[in-house]
C-alpha cells in the first residue's frame, strides 16, 4: 500500500469511530456528519509528504446574499477554508476545505482533528440555515 493509501486507511479507521464510511473505487472516503456530506482524499505531494484533503458541503441553494456572510464568517478562525460557489440556478453553495499533512497520524488523534473540522462545518451550516432559510 502506498503512503496516500496508508493515510486514507488511518482516516477510515478514525472516522469509523463516529460515522459510517464508504470507500470509493479510487480509495476516497465519503461519510455524512448529520446532514453534512463529507469526502476525504489522499495524495502524496512529495516523498515523505502525504496530505489528506477533507471537503465538506456545508450548505447549498442559499440566496446570493449569503456570500457576504460566509466571507465574514470565514475570517473567524475556522479549521479549513470556507468557499462560495454560485450555481447556475442563482443559488449559493458553501464548501469547507481542509488539507493537512497526514504521515504518521494514528487513528485516535486523526479522529480528533477530523471531528473538529466537520463539527465546525456543521455549526456553520446551522448558522447559515437559521439565517438564510
mmCIF file of C-alpha atoms in Angstrom, residues 35-93:
data_model
loop_
_atom_site.group_PDB
_atom_site.id
_atom_site.type_symbol
_atom_site.label_atom_id
_atom_site.label_comp_id
_atom_site.label_asym_id
_atom_site.label_seq_id
_atom_site.Cartn_x
_atom_site.Cartn_y
_atom_site.Cartn_z
ATOM 1 C CA UNK A 35 -26.877 16.495 7.277
ATOM 2 C CA UNK A 36 -23.409 17.436 6.028
ATOM 3 C CA UNK A 37 -21.834 15.292 3.261
ATOM 4 C CA UNK A 38 -18.051 14.947 3.522
ATOM 5 C CA UNK A 39 -15.235 13.421 1.470
ATOM 6 C CA UNK A 40 -11.592 12.676 2.236
ATOM 7 C CA UNK A 41 -8.948 12.194 -0.428
ATOM 8 C CA UNK A 42 -5.279 11.382 -0.026
ATOM 9 C CA UNK A 43 -2.304 12.350 -2.141
ATOM 10 C CA UNK A 44 1.441 12.148 -1.898
ATOM 11 C CA UNK A 45 2.735 15.601 -2.813
ATOM 12 C CA UNK A 46 6.379 14.548 -2.484
ATOM 13 C CA UNK A 47 8.227 11.641 -1.000
ATOM 14 C CA UNK A 48 7.510 11.758 2.720
ATOM 15 C CA UNK A 49 4.731 14.333 2.363
ATOM 16 C CA UNK A 50 1.325 12.728 2.282
ATOM 17 C CA UNK A 51 -1.660 15.050 2.555
ATOM 18 C CA UNK A 52 -5.277 14.331 3.360
ATOM 19 C CA UNK A 53 -7.851 16.706 1.936
ATOM 20 C CA UNK A 54 -11.266 16.960 3.568
ATOM 21 C CA UNK A 55 -14.097 18.568 1.599
ATOM 22 C CA UNK A 56 -17.402 19.311 3.308
ATOM 23 C CA UNK A 57 -20.554 20.519 1.559
ATOM 24 C CA UNK A 58 -21.810 22.904 4.235
ATOM 25 C CA UNK A 59 -24.968 24.237 2.543
ATOM 26 C CA UNK A 60 -26.491 24.554 -0.899
ATOM 27 C CA UNK A 61 -29.080 26.603 -2.748
ATOM 28 C CA UNK A 62 -28.803 29.549 -0.370
ATOM 29 C CA UNK A 63 -29.759 33.057 -1.520
ATOM 30 C CA UNK A 64 -26.995 35.115 -3.129
ATOM 31 C CA UNK A 65 -26.659 37.452 -0.156
ATOM 32 C CA UNK A 66 -25.324 34.534 1.915
ATOM 33 C CA UNK A 67 -21.932 35.010 0.228
ATOM 34 C CA UNK A 68 -21.172 38.170 2.224
ATOM 35 C CA UNK A 69 -21.997 36.412 5.489
ATOM 36 C CA UNK A 70 -19.770 33.460 4.516
ATOM 37 C CA UNK A 71 -16.888 35.819 3.710
ATOM 38 C CA UNK A 72 -17.215 37.436 7.127
ATOM 39 C CA UNK A 73 -17.553 34.077 8.917
ATOM 40 C CA UNK A 74 -14.516 32.683 7.079
ATOM 41 C CA UNK A 75 -12.287 35.109 8.921
ATOM 42 C CA UNK A 76 -13.339 33.903 12.355
ATOM 43 C CA UNK A 77 -10.716 31.185 12.822
ATOM 44 C CA UNK A 78 -12.212 28.069 11.325
ATOM 45 C CA UNK A 79 -10.364 24.857 10.702
ATOM 46 C CA UNK A 80 -10.283 24.961 6.932
ATOM 47 C CA UNK A 81 -11.292 27.396 4.256
ATOM 48 C CA UNK A 82 -14.886 28.340 3.544
ATOM 49 C CA UNK A 83 -15.708 28.960 -0.075
ATOM 50 C CA UNK A 84 -18.754 30.010 -2.038
ATOM 51 C CA UNK A 85 -19.840 28.634 -5.378
ATOM 52 C CA UNK A 86 -22.586 30.412 -7.302
ATOM 53 C CA UNK A 87 -24.746 27.833 -9.038
ATOM 54 C CA UNK A 88 -26.312 28.199 -12.456
ATOM 55 C CA UNK A 89 -29.721 28.287 -10.763
ATOM 56 C CA UNK A 90 -28.751 31.505 -8.994
ATOM 57 C CA UNK A 91 -28.218 29.958 -5.585
ATOM 58 C CA UNK A 92 -25.141 29.922 -3.402
ATOM 59 C CA UNK A 93 -23.401 26.729 -2.307
#
